[in-house]
Amino acid sequence: MNERVVAISIGDAVDREMLGFPEREVKRVLFALCTALIREGFQIAYAGDLRPGGYTYEMFNFLSGTYAGQGILPFLYVVPGSVSDNLKFEEVVELVRRTRSVSNILLVRNGQAFSITIADEKLLIGPKGPKRIAVNSDLEWQAFRQRHPYSTIADALTDARKTIASLASGCVAMGGKMGWPNHPQDQFQGQMPGVVEEALLYLKANKPFVPFGAFGGAARDIAIALGFLAPTEKTPRGQEHPGYLSAIKQVKGHRHPTALDPLLKSAATQETAEELAQLALEVMKSF
């Protein structure tokens, strides 16, 4: 574990508008949080993809413009197998080229994590030494992926989350899927949403998990389960996904040290981006 790595899980929530927040607030919180953590010397870890228009894509652009050329790599980008399977060789080269000035990159496939960089339009996979793999074409890239398969998309995402949880000292979360019926964008892969799985990974490892509950989503329900928000603060909904209810029930069995309760309760209710960033920073520095 690197005590200077903090994981983030920041996304939208199907009930955000119900709580009275525009989408721009998610971006404001994301940028404020990243800025505060980086200024304090933390590296930010994230697992997912970098689709144009997504929150993380915008954050990478922000970081590139702010920190490129300063000799620091403020971001640790973990690429799940389900994401790398959808990338051609040329796209991987472009991804590494675009992000290498601000990020370390790890490919995670079937429980294994591989560092990746480029040199002379070649992908170099693995640490320096005799076991490093040079990939020169799409055919070789496909062969590498086939040597390290995964069972399902859900398994690939879980592998990536476990990798980050093993490296990070804690996690900050906002939003997250809940599996609401009749909301296609709110459905999740596997037995539980990623944010809930992340909460359980950190809580079981006695690492801080900071849910920003004001903006809804699974993070709000996690804050309620941990006692940072009252049960009456749960947003109104109809029938709930049984897997989701079971996962949230698992969260209820965990607790942080009581000394952190004031900070975590404030983080669960606070609505101002800059205040949230400072609260998360204080938790990570105090734990």
CSV table of C-alpha atoms in Angstrom, one decimal:
chain,number,residue,atom,x,y,z
A,1,MET,CA,0.0,0.0,0.0
A,2,ASN,CA,1.1,3.5,-0.8
A,3,GLU,CA,-0.2,5.9,1.9
A,4,ARG,CA,0.0,8.7,-0.7
A,5,VAL,CA,-2.5,7.2,-3.1
A,6,VAL,CA,-6.2,8.0,-2.7
A,7,ALA,CA,-8.9,6.3,-4.9
A,8,ILE,CA,-11.8,8.2,-6.2
A,9,SER,CA,-15.2,6.9,-7.4
A,10,ILE,CA,-17.0,9.9,-8.7
A,11,GLY,CA,-20.1,9.6,-10.9
A,12,ASP,CA,-23.6,10.8,-11.5
A,13,ALA,CA,-26.7,9.5,-9.7
A,14,VAL,CA,-30.2,8.9,-10.9
A,15,ASP,CA,-31.7,10.8,-8.0
A,16,ARG,CA,-29.3,13.8,-8.2
A,17,GLU,CA,-31.9,16.1,-9.7
A,18,MET,CA,-34.5,14.9,-7.2
A,19,LEU,CA,-32.1,16.3,-4.5
A,20,GLY,CA,-31.9,19.7,-6.4
A,21,PHE,CA,-28.4,19.6,-7.9
A,22,PRO,CA,-27.4,20.3,-11.5
A,23,GLU,CA,-24.9,18.0,-13.2
A,24,ARG,CA,-22.2,20.8,-13.1
A,25,GLU,CA,-22.0,20.3,-9.4
A,26,VAL,CA,-20.5,16.8,-9.9
A,27,LYS,CA,-17.8,18.3,-12.0
A,28,ARG,CA,-17.1,21.0,-9.6
A,29,VAL,CA,-16.7,18.5,-6.7
A,30,LEU,CA,-14.5,16.3,-8.9
A,31,PHE,CA,-12.1,19.1,-9.9
A,32,ALA,CA,-12.0,20.6,-6.3
A,33,LEU,CA,-11.2,17.2,-4.8
A,34,CYS,CA,-8.5,16.4,-7.3
A,35,THR,CA,-6.9,19.8,-6.9
A,36,ALA,CA,-6.8,19.5,-3.1
A,37,LEU,CA,-5.4,16.0,-3.1
A,38,ILE,CA,-2.7,16.7,-5.6
A,39,ARG,CA,-1.6,19.9,-3.8
A,40,GLU,CA,-1.2,17.8,-0.7
A,41,GLY,CA,1.0,15.4,-2.6
A,42,PHE,CA,-1.4,12.5,-3.1
A,43,GLN,CA,-1.7,10.5,-6.3
A,44,ILE,CA,-5.3,9.9,-7.4
A,45,ALA,CA,-6.3,6.4,-8.5
A,46,TYR,CA,-9.2,5.6,-10.8
A,47,ALA,CA,-10.4,2.5,-12.5
A,48,GLY,CA,-12.6,2.8,-15.7
A,49,ASP,CA,-12.5,4.1,-19.2
A,50,LEU,CA,-11.7,7.5,-20.7
A,51,ARG,CA,-14.6,8.0,-23.0
A,52,PRO,CA,-14.9,11.5,-24.4
A,53,GLY,CA,-17.4,13.6,-22.5
A,54,GLY,CA,-17.0,11.5,-19.3
A,55,TYR,CA,-16.1,13.0,-16.0
A,56,THR,CA,-12.7,11.4,-16.0
A,57,TYR,CA,-11.9,12.4,-19.5
A,58,GLU,CA,-12.5,16.0,-18.6
A,59,MET,CA,-10.4,15.6,-15.4
A,60,PHE,CA,-7.5,14.2,-17.5
A,61,ASN,CA,-7.7,17.3,-19.7
A,62,PHE,CA,-7.8,19.5,-16.7
A,63,LEU,CA,-4.8,17.8,-15.1
A,64,SER,CA,-2.8,17.7,-18.4
A,65,GLY,CA,-3.2,21.5,-18.8
A,66,THR,CA,-2.3,22.1,-15.1
A,67,TYR,CA,0.4,19.7,-14.3
A,68,ALA,CA,2.1,18.5,-17.5
A,69,GLY,CA,5.8,19.3,-17.5
A,70,GLN,CA,6.0,19.8,-13.8
A,71,GLY,CA,7.7,16.4,-13.1
A,72,ILE,CA,4.9,14.9,-11.2
A,73,LEU,CA,2.4,12.2,-12.1
A,74,PRO,CA,-0.7,13.0,-10.1
A,75,PHE,CA,-2.9,10.2,-11.5
A,76,LEU,CA,-2.9,6.4,-11.4
A,77,TYR,CA,-5.1,5.1,-14.1
A,78,VAL,CA,-6.1,1.4,-13.8
A,79,VAL,CA,-7.5,0.0,-17.0
A,80,PRO,CA,-9.9,-3.0,-16.5
A,81,GLY,CA,-9.8,-5.9,-18.9
A,82,SER,CA,-13.2,-5.1,-20.1
A,83,VAL,CA,-12.0,-1.7,-21.3
A,84,SER,CA,-8.7,-2.9,-22.8
A,85,ASP,CA,-10.5,-5.6,-24.8
A,86,ASN,CA,-12.4,-2.8,-26.6
A,87,LEU,CA,-9.2,-1.0,-27.6
A,88,LYS,CA,-7.2,-1.6,-30.7
A,89,PHE,CA,-3.4,-1.4,-30.7
A,90,GLU,CA,-3.4,2.1,-32.2
A,91,GLU,CA,-5.9,3.3,-29.6
A,92,VAL,CA,-3.9,2.0,-26.7
A,93,VAL,CA,-0.8,3.8,-28.0
A,94,GLU,CA,-2.8,7.0,-28.3
A,95,LEU,CA,-4.2,6.5,-24.8
A,96,VAL,CA,-0.8,6.1,-23.3
A,97,ARG,CA,0.6,9.0,-25.3
A,98,ARG,CA,-2.2,11.3,-24.2
A,99,THR,CA,-2.1,10.5,-20.5
A,100,ARG,CA,1.6,9.7,-19.8
A,101,SER,CA,2.5,13.2,-18.8
A,102,VAL,CA,0.2,13.1,-15.8
A,103,SER,CA,-0.4,9.4,-15.1
A,104,ASN,CA,1.0,6.0,-14.4
A,105,ILE,CA,-1.1,3.4,-16.2
A,106,LEU,CA,-1.8,-0.2,-15.1
A,107,LEU,CA,-3.5,-2.8,-17.2
A,108,VAL,CA,-5.4,-5.3,-15.0
A,109,ARG,CA,-6.3,-8.6,-16.5
A,110,ASN,CA,-7.4,-11.7,-14.6
A,111,GLY,CA,-6.0,-10.5,-11.3
A,112,GLN,CA,-2.7,-9.4,-12.7
A,113,ALA,CA,-1.6,-5.8,-13.0
A,114,PHE,CA,0.8,-4.7,-15.8
A,115,SER,CA,2.5,-1.3,-16.0
A,116,ILE,CA,2.4,0.0,-19.6
A,117,THR,CA,4.3,2.7,-21.5
A,118,ILE,CA,5.4,3.4,-25.1
A,119,ALA,CA,8.7,3.8,-26.9
A,120,ASP,CA,9.0,4.3,-30.7
A,121,GLU,CA,5.3,3.5,-31.2
A,122,LYS,CA,5.7,0.2,-29.3
A,123,LEU,CA,3.8,-0.7,-26.2
A,124,LEU,CA,6.1,-1.8,-23.4
A,125,ILE,CA,4.1,-4.0,-20.9
A,126,GLY,CA,5.5,-4.9,-17.5
A,127,PRO,CA,8.5,-3.5,-15.5
A,128,LYS,CA,11.9,-3.0,-16.9
A,129,GLY,CA,13.8,-6.3,-17.3
A,130,PRO,CA,13.8,-9.6,-19.2
A,131,LYS,CA,10.0,-10.1,-18.6
A,132,ARG,CA,8.9,-6.9,-20.2
A,133,ILE,CA,6.8,-7.5,-23.3
A,134,ALA,CA,7.2,-5.3,-26.4
A,135,VAL,CA,4.0,-5.1,-28.5
A,136,ASN,CA,4.3,-3.8,-32.0
A,137,SER,CA,1.0,-4.5,-33.7
A,138,ASP,CA,-2.7,-5.2,-33.2
A,139,LEU,CA,-2.1,-8.9,-33.7
A,140,GLU,CA,0.5,-8.9,-30.9
A,141,TRP,CA,-1.9,-6.8,-28.7
A,142,GLN,CA,-4.7,-9.4,-29.3
A,143,ALA,CA,-2.3,-12.2,-28.4
A,144,PHE,CA,-1.4,-10.5,-25.1
A,145,ARG,CA,-5.0,-10.1,-24.2
A,146,GLN,CA,-5.8,-13.7,-25.0
A,147,ARG,CA,-3.0,-14.9,-22.7
A,148,HIS,CA,-4.7,-13.0,-19.9
A,149,PRO,CA,-8.4,-13.6,-20.2
A,150,TYR,CA,-11.2,-12.8,-17.7
A,151,SER,CA,-14.5,-14.5,-17.1
A,152,THR,CA,-17.1,-11.7,-17.2
A,153,ILE,CA,-17.2,-7.9,-17.4
A,154,ALA,CA,-18.2,-7.9,-13.7
A,155,ASP,CA,-15.1,-9.9,-12.9
A,156,ALA,CA,-12.9,-7.6,-14.9
A,157,LEU,CA,-14.2,-4.5,-13.0
A,158,THR,CA,-13.9,-6.3,-9.6
A,159,ASP,CA,-10.2,-7.1,-10.4
A,160,ALA,CA,-9.5,-3.4,-11.2
A,161,ARG,CA,-11.2,-2.3,-8.0
A,162,LYS,CA,-9.3,-4.8,-5.9
A,163,THR,CA,-6.0,-3.7,-7.5
A,164,ILE,CA,-6.6,-0.1,-6.6
A,165,ALA,CA,-7.8,-1.0,-3.1
A,166,SER,CA,-4.5,-2.8,-2.5
A,167,LEU,CA,-2.6,0.2,-3.5
A,168,ALA,CA,-4.6,3.1,-2.0
A,169,SER,CA,-4.9,4.3,1.6
A,170,GLY,CA,-8.5,5.2,1.2
A,171,CYS,CA,-11.4,6.1,-1.2
A,172,VAL,CA,-13.7,9.1,-1.8
A,173,ALA,CA,-17.0,8.3,-3.5
A,174,MET,CA,-19.9,10.3,-4.9
A,175,GLY,CA,-23.0,9.2,-6.8
A,176,GLY,CA,-23.1,5.6,-8.1
A,177,LYS,CA,-25.6,3.2,-9.5
A,178,MET,CA,-28.4,1.7,-7.5
A,179,GLY,CA,-30.2,-0.5,-10.1
A,180,TRP,CA,-33.5,1.5,-10.1
A,181,PRO,CA,-36.1,-0.2,-12.3
A,182,ASN,CA,-37.0,1.6,-15.6
A,183,HIS,CA,-33.7,3.5,-15.5
A,184,PRO,CA,-31.4,1.8,-18.0
A,185,GLN,CA,-28.5,4.1,-17.2
A,186,ASP,CA,-28.7,3.0,-13.5
A,187,GLN,CA,-28.2,-0.7,-14.0
A,188,PHE,CA,-25.0,-2.4,-12.8
A,189,GLN,CA,-22.8,-5.4,-13.7
A,190,GLY,CA,-22.5,-8.3,-11.3
A,191,GLN,CA,-23.9,-8.7,-7.8
A,192,MET,CA,-23.6,-5.1,-6.7
A,193,PRO,CA,-22.8,-1.6,-7.9
A,194,GLY,CA,-19.1,-0.7,-8.1
A,195,VAL,CA,-19.3,2.0,-5.4
A,196,VAL,CA,-20.8,-0.4,-2.9
A,197,GLU,CA,-18.2,-3.0,-3.8
A,198,GLU,CA,-15.5,-0.4,-3.3
A,199,ALA,CA,-17.0,0.6,0.1
A,200,LEU,CA,-16.8,-3.0,1.3
A,201,LEU,CA,-13.2,-3.4,0.0
A,202,TYR,CA,-12.0,-0.4,2.0
A,203,LEU,CA,-14.1,-0.9,5.1
A,204,LYS,CA,-13.0,-4.6,5.4
A,205,ALA,CA,-9.4,-3.5,5.1
A,206,ASN,CA,-9.9,-0.8,7.8
A,207,LYS,CA,-9.2,2.0,5.3
A,208,PRO,CA,-11.2,5.2,5.2
A,209,PHE,CA,-14.2,5.3,2.8
A,210,VAL,CA,-15.6,8.8,2.4
A,211,PRO,CA,-19.1,9.0,0.8
A,212,PHE,CA,-20.3,12.4,-0.4
A,213,GLY,CA,-23.9,11.7,0.4
A,214,ALA,CA,-25.6,15.0,-0.5
A,215,PHE,CA,-25.7,14.3,-4.2
A,216,GLY,CA,-27.5,11.0,-4.1
A,217,GLY,CA,-26.7,7.6,-5.6
A,218,ALA,CA,-25.2,4.6,-3.9
A,219,ALA,CA,-22.9,6.9,-2.0
A,220,ARG,CA,-25.9,8.5,-0.2
A,221,ASP,CA,-27.2,5.1,0.8
A,222,ILE,CA,-23.8,4.0,2.0
A,223,ALA,CA,-23.6,7.2,4.2
A,224,ILE,CA,-27.0,6.2,5.7
A,225,ALA,CA,-25.8,2.6,6.2
A,226,LEU,CA,-22.7,3.9,8.1
A,227,GLY,CA,-24.8,6.2,10.3
A,228,PHE,CA,-23.5,9.5,8.7
A,229,LEU,CA,-27.0,10.4,7.5
A,230,ALA,CA,-30.4,9.6,9.1
A,231,PRO,CA,-32.5,6.8,7.5
A,232,THR,CA,-35.1,9.4,6.7
A,233,GLU,CA,-32.7,11.0,4.2
A,234,LYS,CA,-33.1,8.1,1.8
A,235,THR,CA,-34.5,9.4,-1.5
A,236,PRO,CA,-38.0,8.1,-2.3
A,237,ARG,CA,-38.1,5.1,-4.7
A,238,GLY,CA,-40.2,2.2,-5.7
A,239,GLN,CA,-39.1,-1.4,-5.9
A,240,GLU,CA,-35.4,-1.9,-5.3
A,241,HIS,CA,-32.9,-4.3,-6.8
A,242,PRO,CA,-32.5,-7.3,-4.3
A,243,GLY,CA,-28.7,-7.4,-5.0
A,244,TYR,CA,-28.4,-3.8,-4.1
A,245,LEU,CA,-30.4,-4.1,-0.9
A,246,SER,CA,-28.2,-7.1,0.1
A,247,ALA,CA,-25.0,-5.2,-0.6
A,248,ILE,CA,-26.1,-2.1,1.4
A,249,LYS,CA,-27.0,-4.4,4.3
A,250,GLN,CA,-23.4,-5.7,4.2
A,251,VAL,CA,-22.1,-2.1,4.6
A,252,LYS,CA,-24.1,-1.7,7.8
A,253,GLY,CA,-21.8,-4.1,9.6
A,254,HIS,CA,-18.7,-1.9,9.3
A,255,ARG,CA,-17.6,1.2,11.1
A,256,HIS,CA,-14.7,3.7,11.0
A,257,PRO,CA,-12.9,4.9,14.1
A,258,THR,CA,-15.3,7.1,16.0
A,259,ALA,CA,-12.8,9.9,16.1
A,260,LEU,CA,-13.5,10.4,12.4
A,261,ASP,CA,-17.3,10.6,12.8
A,262,PRO,CA,-17.5,14.4,12.8
A,263,LEU,CA,-15.5,14.7,9.6
A,264,LEU,CA,-17.4,11.9,7.9
A,265,LYS,CA,-20.8,13.2,8.9
A,266,SER,CA,-19.9,16.6,7.6
A,267,ALA,CA,-18.7,15.0,4.3
A,268,ALA,CA,-22.0,13.1,4.0
A,269,THR,CA,-24.1,16.3,4.2
A,270,GLN,CA,-21.8,19.1,2.8
A,271,GLU,CA,-22.8,20.5,-0.6
A,272,THR,CA,-20.0,22.9,-1.3
A,273,ALA,CA,-17.2,21.5,-3.6
A,274,GLU,CA,-14.3,23.2,-1.8
A,275,GLU,CA,-15.5,22.2,1.7
A,276,LEU,CA,-16.0,18.6,0.6
A,277,ALA,CA,-12.5,18.5,-0.8
A,278,GLN,CA,-11.0,19.7,2.4
A,279,LEU,CA,-13.1,17.3,4.5
A,280,ALA,CA,-11.9,14.4,2.4
A,281,LEU,CA,-8.3,15.6,2.7
A,282,GLU,CA,-8.6,15.8,6.4
A,283,VAL,CA,-9.9,12.3,6.7
A,284,MET,CA,-7.0,10.9,4.6
A,285,LYS,CA,-4.4,12.8,6.6
A,286,SER,CA,-6.0,11.8,9.9
A,287,PHE,CA,-6.4,8.1,9.3
